Coordinates of C-alpha atoms and ligand atoms in Angstrom, one line a residue:
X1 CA 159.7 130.9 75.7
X2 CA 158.8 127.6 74.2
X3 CA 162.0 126.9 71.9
X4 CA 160.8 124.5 69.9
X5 CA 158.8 126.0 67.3
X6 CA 160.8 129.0 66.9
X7 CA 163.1 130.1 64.1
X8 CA 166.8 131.7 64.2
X9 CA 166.1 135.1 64.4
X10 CA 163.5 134.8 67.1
X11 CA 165.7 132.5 69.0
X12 CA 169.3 134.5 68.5
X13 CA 166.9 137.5 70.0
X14 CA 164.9 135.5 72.9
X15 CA 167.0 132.4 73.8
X16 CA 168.6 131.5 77.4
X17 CA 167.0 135.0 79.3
X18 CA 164.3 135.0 81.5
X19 CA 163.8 139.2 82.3
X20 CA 161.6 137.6 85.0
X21 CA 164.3 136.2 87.0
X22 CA 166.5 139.0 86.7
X23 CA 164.4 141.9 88.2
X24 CA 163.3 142.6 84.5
X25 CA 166.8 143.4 82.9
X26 CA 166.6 142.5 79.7
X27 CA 170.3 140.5 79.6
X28 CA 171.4 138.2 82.2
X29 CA 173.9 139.2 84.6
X30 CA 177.6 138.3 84.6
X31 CA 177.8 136.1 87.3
X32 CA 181.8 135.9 89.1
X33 CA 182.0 132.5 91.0
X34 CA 183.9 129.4 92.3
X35 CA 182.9 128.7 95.3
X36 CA 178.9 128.0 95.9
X37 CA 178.1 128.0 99.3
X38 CA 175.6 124.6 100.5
X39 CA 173.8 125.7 103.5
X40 CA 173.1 121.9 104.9
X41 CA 175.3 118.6 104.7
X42 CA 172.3 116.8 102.4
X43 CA 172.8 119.7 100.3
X44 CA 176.5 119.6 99.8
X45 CA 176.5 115.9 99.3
X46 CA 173.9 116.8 96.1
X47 CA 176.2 119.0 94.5
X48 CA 178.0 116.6 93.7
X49 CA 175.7 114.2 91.7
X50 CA 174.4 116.8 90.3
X51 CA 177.0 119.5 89.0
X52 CA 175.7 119.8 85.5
X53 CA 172.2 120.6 86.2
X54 CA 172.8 123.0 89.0
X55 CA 175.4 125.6 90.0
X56 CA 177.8 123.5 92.5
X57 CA 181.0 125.3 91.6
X58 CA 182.3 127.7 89.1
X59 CA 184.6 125.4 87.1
X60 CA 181.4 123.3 86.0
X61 CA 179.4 126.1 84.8
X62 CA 178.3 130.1 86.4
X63 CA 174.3 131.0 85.6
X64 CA 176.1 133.0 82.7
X65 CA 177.7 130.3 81.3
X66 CA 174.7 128.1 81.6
X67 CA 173.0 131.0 80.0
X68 CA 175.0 130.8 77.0
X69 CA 174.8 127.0 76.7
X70 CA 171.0 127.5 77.1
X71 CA 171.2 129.9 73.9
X72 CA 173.3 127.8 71.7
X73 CA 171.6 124.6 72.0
X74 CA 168.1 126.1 70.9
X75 CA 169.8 127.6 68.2
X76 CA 171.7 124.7 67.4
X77 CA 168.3 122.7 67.7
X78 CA 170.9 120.3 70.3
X79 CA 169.8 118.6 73.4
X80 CA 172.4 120.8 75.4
X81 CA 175.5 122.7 75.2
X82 CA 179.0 122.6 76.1
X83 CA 180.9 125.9 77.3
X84 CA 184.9 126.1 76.3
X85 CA 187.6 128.9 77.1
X86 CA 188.1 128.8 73.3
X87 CA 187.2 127.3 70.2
X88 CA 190.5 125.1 70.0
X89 CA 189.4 123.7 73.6
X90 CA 186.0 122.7 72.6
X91 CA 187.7 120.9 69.0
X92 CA 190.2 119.1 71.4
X93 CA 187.8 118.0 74.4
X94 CA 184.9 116.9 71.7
X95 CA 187.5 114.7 69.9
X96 CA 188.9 113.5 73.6
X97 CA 185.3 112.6 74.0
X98 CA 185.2 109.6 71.4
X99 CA 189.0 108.1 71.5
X100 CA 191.6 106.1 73.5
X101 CA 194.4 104.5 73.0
X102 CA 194.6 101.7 69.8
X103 CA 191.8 103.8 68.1
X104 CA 191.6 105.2 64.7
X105 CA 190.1 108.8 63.9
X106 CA 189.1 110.0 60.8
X107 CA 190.2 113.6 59.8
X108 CA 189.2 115.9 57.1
X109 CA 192.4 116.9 55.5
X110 CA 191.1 120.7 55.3
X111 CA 190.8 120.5 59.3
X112 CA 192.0 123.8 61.4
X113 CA 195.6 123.8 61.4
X114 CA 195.9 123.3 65.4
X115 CA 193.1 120.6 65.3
X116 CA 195.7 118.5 63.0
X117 CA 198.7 119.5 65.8
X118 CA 196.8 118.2 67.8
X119 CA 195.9 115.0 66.0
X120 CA 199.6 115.0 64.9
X121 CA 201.3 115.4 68.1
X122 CA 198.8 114.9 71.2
X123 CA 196.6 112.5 70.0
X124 CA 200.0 110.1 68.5
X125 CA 201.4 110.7 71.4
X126 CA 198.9 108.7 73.1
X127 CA 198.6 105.9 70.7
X128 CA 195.9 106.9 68.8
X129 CA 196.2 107.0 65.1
X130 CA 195.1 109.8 62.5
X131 CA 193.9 109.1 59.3
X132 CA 193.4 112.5 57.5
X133 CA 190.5 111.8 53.6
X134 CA 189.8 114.2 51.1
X135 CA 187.2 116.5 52.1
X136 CA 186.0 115.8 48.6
X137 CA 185.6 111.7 49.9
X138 CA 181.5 111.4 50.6
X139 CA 180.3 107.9 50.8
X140 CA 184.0 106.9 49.5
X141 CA 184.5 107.2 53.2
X142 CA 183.1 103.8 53.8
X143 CA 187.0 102.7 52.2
X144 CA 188.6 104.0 55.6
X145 CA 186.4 102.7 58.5
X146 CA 188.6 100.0 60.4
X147 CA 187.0 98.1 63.1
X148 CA 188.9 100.7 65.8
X149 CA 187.5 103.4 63.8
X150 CA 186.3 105.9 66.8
X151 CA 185.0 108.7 65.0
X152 CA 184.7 110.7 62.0
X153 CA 185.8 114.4 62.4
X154 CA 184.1 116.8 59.4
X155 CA 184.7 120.8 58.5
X156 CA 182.5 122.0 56.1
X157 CA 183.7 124.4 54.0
X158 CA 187.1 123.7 55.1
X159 CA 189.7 125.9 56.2
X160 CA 192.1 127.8 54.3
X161 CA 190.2 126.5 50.7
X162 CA 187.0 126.4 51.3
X163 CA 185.9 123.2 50.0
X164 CA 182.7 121.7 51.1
X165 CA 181.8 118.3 52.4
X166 CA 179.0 116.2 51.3
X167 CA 177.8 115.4 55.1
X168 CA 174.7 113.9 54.8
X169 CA 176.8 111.0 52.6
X170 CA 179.7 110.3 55.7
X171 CA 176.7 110.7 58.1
X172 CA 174.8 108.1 56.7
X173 CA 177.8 105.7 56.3
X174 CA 178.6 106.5 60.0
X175 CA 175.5 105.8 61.1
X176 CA 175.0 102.5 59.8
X177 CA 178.6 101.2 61.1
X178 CA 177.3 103.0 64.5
X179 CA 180.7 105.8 64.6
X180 CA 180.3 109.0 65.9
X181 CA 180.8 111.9 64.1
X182 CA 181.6 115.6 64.9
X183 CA 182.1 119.1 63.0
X184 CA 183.8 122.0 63.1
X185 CA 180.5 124.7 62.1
X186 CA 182.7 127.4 63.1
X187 CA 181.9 129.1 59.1
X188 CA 178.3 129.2 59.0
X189 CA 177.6 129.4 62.7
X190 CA 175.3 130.4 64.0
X191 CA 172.6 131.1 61.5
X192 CA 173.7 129.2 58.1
X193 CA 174.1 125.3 58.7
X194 CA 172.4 123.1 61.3
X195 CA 174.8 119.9 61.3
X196 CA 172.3 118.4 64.4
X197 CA 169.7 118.5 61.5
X198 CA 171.8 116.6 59.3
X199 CA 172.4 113.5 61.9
X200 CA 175.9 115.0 63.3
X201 CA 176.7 113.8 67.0
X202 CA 178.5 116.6 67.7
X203 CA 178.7 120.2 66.5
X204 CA 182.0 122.4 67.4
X205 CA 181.9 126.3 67.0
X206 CA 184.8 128.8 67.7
X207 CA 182.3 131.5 69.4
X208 CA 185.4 134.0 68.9
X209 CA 184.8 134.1 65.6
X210 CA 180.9 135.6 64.6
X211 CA 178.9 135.0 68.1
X212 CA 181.5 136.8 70.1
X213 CA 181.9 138.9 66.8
X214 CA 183.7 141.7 67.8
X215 CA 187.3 140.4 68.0
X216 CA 187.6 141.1 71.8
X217 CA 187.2 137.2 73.7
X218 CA 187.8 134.0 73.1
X219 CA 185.4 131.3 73.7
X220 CA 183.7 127.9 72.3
X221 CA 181.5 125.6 72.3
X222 CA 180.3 122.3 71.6
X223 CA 176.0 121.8 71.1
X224 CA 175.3 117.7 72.2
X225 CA 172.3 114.9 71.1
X226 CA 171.0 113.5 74.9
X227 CA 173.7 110.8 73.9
X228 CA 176.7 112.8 73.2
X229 CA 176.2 115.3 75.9
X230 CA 177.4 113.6 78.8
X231 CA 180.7 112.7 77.0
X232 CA 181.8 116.0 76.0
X233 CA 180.6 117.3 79.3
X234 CA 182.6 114.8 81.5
X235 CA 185.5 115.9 78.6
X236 CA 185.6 119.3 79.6
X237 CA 185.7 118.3 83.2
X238 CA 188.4 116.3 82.6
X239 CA 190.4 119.2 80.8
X240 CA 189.6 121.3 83.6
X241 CA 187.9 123.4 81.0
X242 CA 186.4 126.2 82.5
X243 CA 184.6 129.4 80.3
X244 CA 184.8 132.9 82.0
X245 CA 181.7 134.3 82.8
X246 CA 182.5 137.9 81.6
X247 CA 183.4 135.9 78.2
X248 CA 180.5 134.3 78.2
X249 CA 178.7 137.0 78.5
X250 CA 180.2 139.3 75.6
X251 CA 178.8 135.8 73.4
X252 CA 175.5 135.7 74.8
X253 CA 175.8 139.5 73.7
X254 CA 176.7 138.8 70.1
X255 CA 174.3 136.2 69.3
X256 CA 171.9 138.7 70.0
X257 CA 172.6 140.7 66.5
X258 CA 174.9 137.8 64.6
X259 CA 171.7 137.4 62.0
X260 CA 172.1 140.8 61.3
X261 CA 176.2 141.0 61.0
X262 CA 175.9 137.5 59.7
X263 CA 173.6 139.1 56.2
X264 CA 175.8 141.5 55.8
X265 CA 178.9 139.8 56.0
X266 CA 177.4 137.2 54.0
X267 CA 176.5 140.1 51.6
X268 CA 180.0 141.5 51.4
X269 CA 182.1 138.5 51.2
X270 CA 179.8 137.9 47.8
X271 CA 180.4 141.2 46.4
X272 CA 184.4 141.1 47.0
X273 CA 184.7 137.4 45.8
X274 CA 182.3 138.3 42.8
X275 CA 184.6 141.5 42.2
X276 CA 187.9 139.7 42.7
X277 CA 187.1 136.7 40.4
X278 CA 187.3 139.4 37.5
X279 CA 190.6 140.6 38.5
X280 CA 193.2 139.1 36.0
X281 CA 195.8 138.8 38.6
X282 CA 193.3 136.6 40.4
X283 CA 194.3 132.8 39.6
X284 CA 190.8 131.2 41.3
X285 CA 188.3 132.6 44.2
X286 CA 187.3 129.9 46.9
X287 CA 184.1 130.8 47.7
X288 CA 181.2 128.3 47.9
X289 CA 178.0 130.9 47.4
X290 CA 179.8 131.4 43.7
X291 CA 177.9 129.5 41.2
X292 CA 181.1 128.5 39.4
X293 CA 182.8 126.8 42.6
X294 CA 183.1 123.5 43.0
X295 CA 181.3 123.6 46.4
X296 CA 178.6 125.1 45.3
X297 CA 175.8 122.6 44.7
X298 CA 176.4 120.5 48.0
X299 CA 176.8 124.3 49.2
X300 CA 173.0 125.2 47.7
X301 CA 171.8 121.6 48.9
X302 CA 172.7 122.4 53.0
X303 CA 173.5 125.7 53.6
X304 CA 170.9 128.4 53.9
X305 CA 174.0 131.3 53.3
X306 CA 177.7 131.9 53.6
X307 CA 179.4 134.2 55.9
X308 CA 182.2 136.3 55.6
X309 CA 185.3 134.4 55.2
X310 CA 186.4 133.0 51.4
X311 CA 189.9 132.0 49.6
X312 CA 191.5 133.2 46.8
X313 CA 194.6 132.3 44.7
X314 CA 196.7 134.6 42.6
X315 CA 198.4 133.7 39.5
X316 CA 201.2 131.8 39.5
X317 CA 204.8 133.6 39.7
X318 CA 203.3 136.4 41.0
X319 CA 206.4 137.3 43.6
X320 CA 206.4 137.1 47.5
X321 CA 207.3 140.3 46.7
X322 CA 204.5 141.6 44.7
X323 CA 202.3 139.9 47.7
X324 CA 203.7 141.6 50.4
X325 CA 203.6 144.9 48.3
X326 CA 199.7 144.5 47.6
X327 CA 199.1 143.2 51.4
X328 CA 201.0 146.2 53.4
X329 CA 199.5 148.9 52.0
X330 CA 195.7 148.3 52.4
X331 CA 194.1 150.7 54.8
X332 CA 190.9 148.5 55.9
X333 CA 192.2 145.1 55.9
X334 CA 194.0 143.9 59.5
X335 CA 196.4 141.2 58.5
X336 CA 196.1 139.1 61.7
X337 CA 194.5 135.5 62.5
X338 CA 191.0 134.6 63.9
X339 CA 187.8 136.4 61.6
X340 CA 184.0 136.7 62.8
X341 CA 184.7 140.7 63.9
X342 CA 183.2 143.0 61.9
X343 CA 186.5 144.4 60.7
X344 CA 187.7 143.1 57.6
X345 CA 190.7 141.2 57.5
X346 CA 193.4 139.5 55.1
X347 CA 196.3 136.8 55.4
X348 CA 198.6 135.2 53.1
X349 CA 198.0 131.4 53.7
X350 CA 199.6 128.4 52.8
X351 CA 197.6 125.6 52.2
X352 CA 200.6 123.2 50.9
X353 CA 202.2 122.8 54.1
X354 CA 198.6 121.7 55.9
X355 CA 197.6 119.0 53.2
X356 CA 198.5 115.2 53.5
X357 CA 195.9 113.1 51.7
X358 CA 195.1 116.0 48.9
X359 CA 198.0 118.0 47.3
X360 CA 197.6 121.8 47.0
X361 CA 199.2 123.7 43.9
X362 CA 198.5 127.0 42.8
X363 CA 199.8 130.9 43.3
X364 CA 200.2 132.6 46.2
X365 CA 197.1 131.9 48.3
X366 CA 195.3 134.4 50.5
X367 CA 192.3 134.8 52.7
X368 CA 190.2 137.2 53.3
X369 CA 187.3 138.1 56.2
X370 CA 184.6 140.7 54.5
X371 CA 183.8 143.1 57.5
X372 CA 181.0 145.3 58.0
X373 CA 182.6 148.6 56.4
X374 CA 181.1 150.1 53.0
X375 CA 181.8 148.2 50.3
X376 CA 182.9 150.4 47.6
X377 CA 185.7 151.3 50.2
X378 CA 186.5 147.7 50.5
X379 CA 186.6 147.1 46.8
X380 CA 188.5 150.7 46.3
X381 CA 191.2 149.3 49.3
X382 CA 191.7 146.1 47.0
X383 CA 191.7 147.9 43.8
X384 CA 194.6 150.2 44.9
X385 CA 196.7 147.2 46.4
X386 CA 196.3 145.7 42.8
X387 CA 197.9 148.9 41.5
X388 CA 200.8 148.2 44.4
X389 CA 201.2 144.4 43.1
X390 CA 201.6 145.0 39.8
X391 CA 203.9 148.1 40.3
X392 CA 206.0 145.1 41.9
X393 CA 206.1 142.7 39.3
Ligands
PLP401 C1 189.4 129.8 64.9 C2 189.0 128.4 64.6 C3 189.0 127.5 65.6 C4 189.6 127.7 66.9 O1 189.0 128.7 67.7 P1 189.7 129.6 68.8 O2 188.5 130.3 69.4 O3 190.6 130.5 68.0 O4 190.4 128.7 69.7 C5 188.5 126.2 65.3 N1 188.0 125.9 64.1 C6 188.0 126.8 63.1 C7 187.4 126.5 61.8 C8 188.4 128.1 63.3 O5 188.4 129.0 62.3

């Protein structure tokens, strides 16, 4: 299939399998493999030069894996894909990609908790320093950019609070000082933001989350320009980053219906942060497709939707207490980390402790993943843990 031309849908449905070369089955087979056998000398010594364009051994990539990559990049609309054991692996190798020791990295301050660990404590460790901006910054960026400045690290809407980034401003400064810059599209993947489109260098998902999509494998990637494929490739090579093929293949097998699951998510997140922004134990929702939220004119500008996964605060002095009594006793909602299933989930967060170059205050904060159950039983679930937290009070 010529990719080019094609839109999501079409490509989520058709991209990386070839029924042709698989004795007509429609999805590609799981491929097992380390070793790949050369069958003369000339032969083995290719393998070598040319391990990510061909199957040489199973560390640098299985026909499944290759699959998936295939997939991702003409969704992405990226040159070529990246393959990682888990979304965290593909943040950490992408920013490994870009910095060394004496250089300066510039973090969004609503970053994924164990991306700023990992700035924190790996990355200082090493002699490279972090400076963390308001997501809110845009072209006030420019202000930051040292001469070691290595690279510019975005999330868009941000994690825990939702707040979104004006990209196409810090692209535009990045590009004319010539700095890289990468994003975490782990939200809107893979169907509501394009960062590639909007001049981004490098574009991170967490696959676990809606192209794996069923809460049972971890996996990542990272979709390259020509110019920053090679260094995240040669990154996850020098993590020893391998993704397994039978996890690759349960991702390959979610993209296939994420439009789908993505639209309805999409459609229930709306309807719960619409219905919970009218509750009057509700101190503020955090969701950018609401017309009220800050976020929601960059939102309008870049996005074409919004998944499944939105904030909320409730009022302050409502107890730990009264939390826990609302949160325990919902039927639907999972309290557990990661999102992207399609069960719904909820989790008290804390968005204080996580914050350097913003401060956070406001009532107990939670967040919540709309899943694919019927809504009136969502908003009924809700309803009834409202009658549990203010029993509490
Ligand atoms: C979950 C998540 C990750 C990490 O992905 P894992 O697959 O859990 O390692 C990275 N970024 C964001 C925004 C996430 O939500």
């Amino acid at each position: 299939m010529r990719t080019k031309s094609k839109k999501t849908d079409t490509l989520l449905a058709h991209a990386g399998r070839d029924p042709d070369k698989n004795f007509g089955v429609v999805n590609p087979p799981v491929y097992h493999a380390s070793t790949i056998i050369s069958r003369t000398v000339a032969e083995y010594e290719a393998s070598g030069r040319n391990r990510y364009n061909q199957v040489t051994y199973g560390r640098h990539g299985t026909p499944t894996s290759m699959a998936f990559e295939e997939a991702v990049a003409a969704i992405e609309g990226g040159y070529r894909a990246v393959a990682f054991c888990s979304g965290a692996a593909a943040c950490f190798a992408s920013i490994l990609a870009y910095v060394k020791t004496g250089d300066h990295l510039l973090m969004v301050d609503t970053t994924y908790g164990p991306v700023r660990g990992f700035c924190t404590g790996f990355l200082k460790r090493f002699g490279v320093e972090t400076i963390f901006y308001d997501p809110l910054i845009g072209a006030g960026i420019e202000a930051l950019i040292r001469p070691n400045t290595a690279a510019i690290y975005m999330e868009s809407p941000g994690s825990l609070t939702f707040e979104v980034q004006d990209v196409p401003a810090i692209v535009a400064v990045a590009k004319a000082r010539g700095i890289p810059t990468l994003l975490d599209n782990t939200w809107a993947a893979p169907l509501f933001f394009k960062p590639l489109a909007f001049g981004v260098d490098v574009d991170i998902i967490s696959a676990t989350k809606y192209t794996v999509g069923h809460s049972d494998a971890m996996m990542g990637v990272a979709v390259c320009t020509e110019e920053s494929f090679l260094r995240v490739r040669n990154s996850a090579t020098e993590i020893g980053n391998a993704a397994a093929p039978d996890d690759c293949y349960l991702a390959l097998r979610g993209l296939r219906t994420a439009g789908v699951r993505l639209r309805q998510h999409q459609q229930h997140g709306i309807a719960l942060a619409t219905y919970l922004s009218q509750r009057p134990e509700v101190e503020r929702v955090m969701h950018p497709a609401l017309p009220d939220d800050p976020g929601h004119a960059l939102w309008r500008r870049d996005f074409t939707g919004a998944s499944g996964l939105f904030g909320l605060t409730l009022k302050k002095g409502t107890s730990k207490k009264a939390v826990a009594a609302m949160l325990d006793g919902l039927e639907l909602y999972g309290m557990g980390a990661s999102w992207g299933g399609f069960e719904s989930l909820i989790l008290p967060t804390h968005p204080e402790t996580l914050r350097t170059a913003t401060t956070w205050d406001s009532g107990p904060a939670l967040r919540i993943h709309a899943g694919l159950e019927d809504i009136d039983d969502l908003i009924a679930d809700l309803d009834s843990g409202f009658a549990r937290l203010n029993a509490a009070r």
